[in-house]
Amino acid sequence: KAGVTQTPRYLIKTRGQQVTLSCSPISGHRSVSWYQQTPGQGLQFLFEYFSETQRNKGNFPGRFSGRQFSNSRSEMNVSTLELGDSALYLCASSPSTGELFFGEGSRLTVL
Amino acid sequence: ILNVEQSPQSLHVQEGDSTNFTCSFPSSNFYALHWYRWETAKSPEALFVMTLNGDEKKKGRISATLNTKEGYSYLYIKGSQPEDSATYLCARRAGSYQLTFGKGTKLSVIP
């Protein structure tokens, strides 16, 4: 069974640009959630989607948005990038039992 | 306890030693407690999901206990091996669909 796939794995952007990250969940998993990790911080919850509906959103500014498609694939978008957005962005899919299956992450560097 | 807190932040043990870490969390509105292992350059991997007060789970040399009334969970590793070196994360799920992660305990097992 294929795992959670995130693309791109690495990217470099400049301040003010926007970025879109993609996540393909494990087949059959309908829940997809996104987390941000910055140095010295734990995983910070961004949002969670289930059957194309956002069920919960973390404490992030409106520049951070996401969506989920009918095939459960998900994207997150960050607009007007700031230096502080440099981070590892992890996507996780989840079956009904609740545990998270993580992708390898997308490492974003904002210059 | 307002947030999920883990202690110690890091520890070094000799191969063969047994060790344990603590996860403290708000006891109100509790739904589940997760443990993950995160090895360098890999994705976080689920170890346990526990929901009931008094739950004990075991996977090989690793076990975990849960006290939801007082808001803590212990993770035990018996006979540590170098391959156990990783950051161990706990996360609490409340009534919402998001997990709140601690900052982790980084374990280094010295051969």
mmCIF file of C-alpha atoms in Angstrom:
data_model
loop_
_atom_site.group_PDB
_atom_site.id
_atom_site.type_symbol
_atom_site.label_atom_id
_atom_site.label_comp_id
_atom_site.label_asym_id
_atom_site.label_seq_id
_atom_site.Cartn_x
_atom_site.Cartn_y
_atom_site.Cartn_z
ATOM 1 C CA LYS A 1 0.000 0.000 0.000
ATOM 2 C CA ALA A 2 1.506 3.327 -1.038
ATOM 3 C CA GLY A 3 2.173 5.816 1.728
ATOM 4 C CA VAL A 4 1.354 9.498 1.952
ATOM 5 C CA THR A 5 3.025 11.404 -0.855
ATOM 6 C CA GLN A 6 3.919 15.062 -0.615
ATOM 7 C CA THR A 7 5.199 17.265 -3.405
ATOM 8 C CA PRO A 8 7.407 19.111 -3.802
ATOM 9 C CA ARG A 9 9.879 17.861 -1.224
ATOM 10 C CA TYR A 10 11.974 21.015 -1.243
ATOM 11 C CA LEU A 11 11.330 24.495 -2.523
ATOM 12 C CA ILE A 12 12.772 27.960 -2.237
ATOM 13 C CA LYS A 13 10.650 31.074 -2.570
ATOM 14 C CA THR A 14 11.130 34.763 -1.944
ATOM 15 C CA ARG A 15 9.119 37.014 0.327
ATOM 16 C CA GLY A 16 5.799 38.057 -1.133
ATOM 17 C CA GLN A 17 5.445 35.022 -3.381
ATOM 18 C CA GLN A 18 2.890 32.300 -2.872
ATOM 19 C CA VAL A 19 3.307 28.551 -2.701
ATOM 20 C CA THR A 20 1.093 25.512 -3.169
ATOM 21 C CA LEU A 21 1.919 22.176 -1.554
ATOM 22 C CA SER A 22 0.268 18.922 -2.510
ATOM 23 C CA CYS A 23 -0.569 15.803 -0.557
ATOM 24 C CA SER A 24 -1.852 12.432 -1.764
ATOM 25 C CA PRO A 25 -3.199 10.367 1.141
ATOM 26 C CA ILE A 26 -3.161 6.623 1.587
ATOM 27 C CA SER A 27 -5.906 5.032 -0.464
ATOM 28 C CA GLY A 28 -9.102 4.800 1.581
ATOM 29 C CA HIS A 29 -8.137 7.499 4.064
ATOM 30 C CA ARG A 30 -10.657 10.329 3.942
ATOM 31 C CA SER A 31 -9.106 12.585 6.557
ATOM 32 C CA VAL A 32 -6.112 14.736 5.688
ATOM 33 C CA SER A 33 -4.441 17.132 8.087
ATOM 34 C CA TRP A 34 -1.538 19.551 7.757
ATOM 35 C CA TYR A 35 1.114 20.525 10.291
ATOM 36 C CA GLN A 36 3.925 23.046 10.366
ATOM 37 C CA GLN A 37 7.193 22.464 12.124
ATOM 38 C CA THR A 38 9.683 25.249 12.771
ATOM 39 C CA PRO A 39 12.925 24.983 14.781
ATOM 40 C CA GLY A 40 12.247 24.737 18.498
ATOM 41 C CA GLN A 41 8.517 24.270 18.029
ATOM 42 C CA GLY A 42 6.415 21.192 18.113
ATOM 43 C CA LEU A 43 4.168 20.272 15.253
ATOM 44 C CA GLN A 44 1.641 23.076 14.889
ATOM 45 C CA PHE A 45 -1.774 22.132 13.536
ATOM 46 C CA LEU A 46 -2.839 24.006 10.397
ATOM 47 C CA PHE A 47 -6.095 22.380 9.275
ATOM 48 C CA GLU A 48 -7.924 19.106 8.812
ATOM 49 C CA TYR A 49 -10.173 18.026 5.971
ATOM 50 C CA PHE A 50 -12.645 15.200 5.670
ATOM 51 C CA SER A 51 -14.637 14.494 2.524
ATOM 52 C CA GLU A 52 -13.752 17.888 1.053
ATOM 53 C CA THR A 53 -14.874 19.777 4.187
ATOM 54 C CA GLN A 54 -12.569 21.653 6.520
ATOM 55 C CA ARG A 55 -13.460 20.385 9.968
ATOM 56 C CA ASN A 56 -10.955 22.357 11.979
ATOM 57 C CA LYS A 57 -8.413 25.115 11.540
ATOM 58 C CA GLY A 58 -5.439 25.996 13.674
ATOM 59 C CA ASN A 59 -4.332 29.416 14.809
ATOM 60 C CA PHE A 60 -2.717 30.619 11.617
ATOM 61 C CA PRO A 61 -3.361 33.781 9.611
ATOM 62 C CA GLY A 62 -5.667 33.793 6.618
ATOM 63 C CA ARG A 63 -2.642 33.621 4.299
ATOM 64 C CA PHE A 64 -2.698 29.899 5.000
ATOM 65 C CA SER A 65 -5.468 28.052 3.210
ATOM 66 C CA GLY A 66 -6.205 24.582 2.001
ATOM 67 C CA ARG A 67 -8.641 22.391 0.226
ATOM 68 C CA GLN A 68 -9.426 18.766 -0.382
ATOM 69 C CA PHE A 69 -10.588 17.215 -3.617
ATOM 70 C CA SER A 70 -13.107 14.461 -4.204
ATOM 71 C CA ASN A 71 -10.304 11.885 -4.476
ATOM 72 C CA SER A 72 -9.111 12.968 -0.981
ATOM 73 C CA ARG A 73 -5.975 14.603 -2.334
ATOM 74 C CA SER A 74 -5.277 17.872 -0.571
ATOM 75 C CA GLU A 75 -3.423 21.084 -1.245
ATOM 76 C CA MET A 76 -2.369 23.890 1.013
ATOM 77 C CA ASN A 77 -1.524 27.366 -0.118
ATOM 78 C CA VAL A 78 0.445 30.111 1.558
ATOM 79 C CA SER A 79 0.160 33.556 0.034
ATOM 80 C CA THR A 80 2.369 36.599 0.538
ATOM 81 C CA LEU A 81 5.175 34.527 1.998
ATOM 82 C CA GLU A 82 7.115 35.819 4.989
ATOM 83 C CA LEU A 83 10.518 34.752 6.264
ATOM 84 C CA GLY A 84 8.830 33.114 9.248
ATOM 85 C CA ASP A 85 6.941 30.756 6.962
ATOM 86 C CA SER A 86 10.158 28.827 6.372
ATOM 87 C CA ALA A 87 9.362 25.451 7.825
ATOM 88 C CA LEU A 88 8.752 21.776 7.251
ATOM 89 C CA TYR A 89 5.129 21.226 6.250
ATOM 90 C CA LEU A 90 3.830 17.765 7.020
ATOM 91 C CA CYS A 91 0.683 16.216 5.665
ATOM 92 C CA ALA A 92 -0.943 13.235 7.336
ATOM 93 C CA SER A 93 -3.838 11.033 6.372
ATOM 94 C CA SER A 94 -5.921 9.104 8.826
ATOM 95 C CA PRO A 95 -8.258 6.128 8.795
ATOM 96 C CA SER A 96 -11.264 5.892 11.079
ATOM 97 C CA THR A 97 -9.068 4.615 13.928
ATOM 98 C CA GLY A 98 -7.523 8.061 14.193
ATOM 99 C CA GLU A 99 -3.754 7.537 14.031
ATOM 100 C CA LEU A 100 -1.885 9.744 11.623
ATOM 101 C CA PHE A 101 0.161 8.454 8.716
ATOM 102 C CA PHE A 102 2.615 11.155 7.756
ATOM 103 C CA GLY A 103 4.260 12.029 4.492
ATOM 104 C CA GLU A 104 7.915 12.950 4.299
ATOM 105 C CA GLY A 105 7.107 16.637 4.252
ATOM 106 C CA SER A 106 7.730 19.651 2.085
ATOM 107 C CA ARG A 107 10.585 21.839 3.259
ATOM 108 C CA LEU A 108 9.954 25.463 2.370
ATOM 109 C CA THR A 109 12.669 28.096 2.524
ATOM 110 C CA VAL A 110 11.638 31.728 2.151
ATOM 111 C CA LEU A 111 14.423 34.157 1.251
ATOM 112 C CA ILE B 1 -1.711 22.097 32.372
ATOM 113 C CA LEU B 2 -2.797 24.167 29.399
ATOM 114 C CA ASN B 3 -0.673 22.574 26.714
ATOM 115 C CA VAL B 4 0.860 19.210 25.969
ATOM 116 C CA GLU B 5 4.208 19.055 27.719
ATOM 117 C CA GLN B 6 6.893 16.410 27.417
ATOM 118 C CA SER B 7 9.840 15.699 29.644
ATOM 119 C CA PRO B 8 12.697 15.407 29.527
ATOM 120 C CA GLN B 9 13.479 17.440 26.440
ATOM 121 C CA SER B 10 16.353 15.110 25.614
ATOM 122 C CA LEU B 11 18.272 12.262 27.149
ATOM 123 C CA HIS B 12 21.203 10.031 26.428
ATOM 124 C CA VAL B 13 21.202 6.423 27.582
ATOM 125 C CA GLN B 14 23.580 3.512 27.191
ATOM 126 C CA GLU B 15 22.594 0.587 25.007
ATOM 127 C CA GLY B 16 20.699 -1.910 27.140
ATOM 128 C CA ASP B 17 19.366 0.669 29.603
ATOM 129 C CA SER B 18 15.651 1.028 30.122
ATOM 130 C CA THR B 19 14.156 4.488 30.039
ATOM 131 C CA ASN B 20 10.869 6.336 30.234
ATOM 132 C CA PHE B 21 9.435 9.695 29.245
ATOM 133 C CA THR B 22 6.443 11.688 30.408
ATOM 134 C CA CYS B 23 3.658 13.422 28.530
ATOM 135 C CA SER B 24 1.392 15.784 30.478
ATOM 136 C CA PHE B 25 -1.794 17.172 29.005
ATOM 137 C CA PRO B 26 -5.033 18.934 29.967
ATOM 138 C CA SER B 27 -7.359 16.311 31.411
ATOM 139 C CA SER B 28 -10.543 18.130 30.444
ATOM 140 C CA ASN B 29 -12.380 17.291 27.241
ATOM 141 C CA PHE B 30 -10.053 14.352 26.595
ATOM 142 C CA TYR B 31 -10.607 12.077 23.608
ATOM 143 C CA ALA B 32 -7.332 10.296 22.801
ATOM 144 C CA LEU B 33 -3.583 10.343 23.405
ATOM 145 C CA HIS B 34 -1.168 9.453 20.608
ATOM 146 C CA TRP B 35 2.516 8.555 20.681
ATOM 147 C CA TYR B 36 4.734 8.873 17.600
ATOM 148 C CA ARG B 37 8.373 8.080 16.895
ATOM 149 C CA TRP B 38 10.228 10.415 14.563
ATOM 150 C CA GLU B 39 13.580 9.259 13.289
ATOM 151 C CA THR B 40 15.904 11.692 11.552
ATOM 152 C CA ALA B 41 15.188 12.071 7.831
ATOM 153 C CA LYS B 42 12.017 9.991 8.107
ATOM 154 C CA SER B 43 8.328 10.640 8.712
ATOM 155 C CA PRO B 44 6.762 10.436 12.164
ATOM 156 C CA GLU B 45 5.426 6.936 12.757
ATOM 157 C CA ALA B 46 2.493 6.095 14.998
ATOM 158 C CA LEU B 47 3.295 3.951 18.025
ATOM 159 C CA PHE B 48 0.095 3.983 20.073
ATOM 160 C CA VAL B 49 -3.337 5.546 20.234
ATOM 161 C CA MET B 50 -4.916 5.317 23.665
ATOM 162 C CA THR B 51 -8.348 6.441 24.730
ATOM 163 C CA LEU B 52 -9.309 4.857 28.055
ATOM 164 C CA ASN B 53 -8.067 5.745 31.514
ATOM 165 C CA GLY B 54 -5.723 2.999 32.643
ATOM 166 C CA ASP B 55 -4.949 1.896 29.071
ATOM 167 C CA GLU B 56 -1.678 0.085 28.638
ATOM 168 C CA LYS B 57 -0.281 -0.672 25.193
ATOM 169 C CA LYS B 58 2.804 -2.589 24.169
ATOM 170 C CA LYS B 59 4.747 -3.000 20.939
ATOM 171 C CA GLY B 60 7.878 -5.069 21.297
ATOM 172 C CA ARG B 61 10.139 -3.383 23.855
ATOM 173 C CA ILE B 62 8.063 -0.206 23.930
ATOM 174 C CA SER B 63 5.020 0.257 26.124
ATOM 175 C CA ALA B 64 2.817 3.133 27.218
ATOM 176 C CA THR B 65 0.341 3.875 29.979
ATOM 177 C CA LEU B 66 -2.411 6.462 30.224
ATOM 178 C CA ASN B 67 -3.981 8.344 33.131
ATOM 179 C CA THR B 68 -6.715 10.592 31.810
ATOM 180 C CA LYS B 69 -7.930 11.742 35.243
ATOM 181 C CA GLU B 70 -4.630 13.360 36.137
ATOM 182 C CA GLY B 71 -3.559 14.060 32.566
ATOM 183 C CA TYR B 72 -0.376 12.125 31.952
ATOM 184 C CA SER B 73 1.030 9.275 29.904
ATOM 185 C CA TYR B 74 4.314 7.413 30.231
ATOM 186 C CA LEU B 75 6.302 5.808 27.434
ATOM 187 C CA TYR B 76 8.725 3.067 28.441
ATOM 188 C CA ILE B 77 11.541 1.542 26.412
ATOM 189 C CA LYS B 78 13.062 -1.624 27.784
ATOM 190 C CA GLY B 79 16.648 -2.505 26.876
ATOM 191 C CA SER B 80 17.277 0.511 24.608
ATOM 192 C CA GLN B 81 18.971 -0.168 21.286
ATOM 193 C CA PRO B 82 20.743 2.315 18.969
ATOM 194 C CA GLU B 83 17.846 2.004 16.517
ATOM 195 C CA ASP B 84 15.546 3.435 19.219
ATOM 196 C CA SER B 85 17.312 6.782 18.816
ATOM 197 C CA ALA B 86 14.606 9.188 17.685
ATOM 198 C CA THR B 87 12.362 11.969 18.871
ATOM 199 C CA TYR B 88 9.262 10.683 20.633
ATOM 200 C CA LEU B 89 6.174 12.842 20.297
ATOM 201 C CA CYS B 90 2.937 12.690 22.179
ATOM 202 C CA ALA B 91 -0.252 14.374 21.042
ATOM 203 C CA ARG B 92 -3.623 14.908 22.660
ATOM 204 C CA ARG B 93 -6.898 14.934 20.849
ATOM 205 C CA ALA B 94 -9.746 16.816 22.484
ATOM 206 C CA GLY B 95 -13.295 16.891 21.180
ATOM 207 C CA SER B 96 -12.227 18.539 17.951
ATOM 208 C CA TYR B 97 -10.463 16.828 15.111
ATOM 209 C CA GLN B 98 -7.041 18.310 15.716
ATOM 210 C CA LEU B 99 -4.120 16.854 17.574
ATOM 211 C CA THR B 100 -2.051 19.080 19.847
ATOM 212 C CA PHE B 101 1.535 17.889 19.908
ATOM 213 C CA GLY B 102 4.192 18.265 22.564
ATOM 214 C CA LYS B 103 7.684 19.348 21.559
ATOM 215 C CA GLY B 104 9.021 15.833 21.932
ATOM 216 C CA THR B 105 11.691 13.962 23.820
ATOM 217 C CA LYS B 106 14.869 13.344 21.852
ATOM 218 C CA LEU B 107 16.420 10.014 22.775
ATOM 219 C CA SER B 108 19.991 9.118 21.914
ATOM 220 C CA VAL B 109 21.111 5.566 22.616
ATOM 221 C CA ILE B 110 24.873 5.240 22.906
ATOM 222 C CA PRO B 111 26.302 1.902 21.680
#
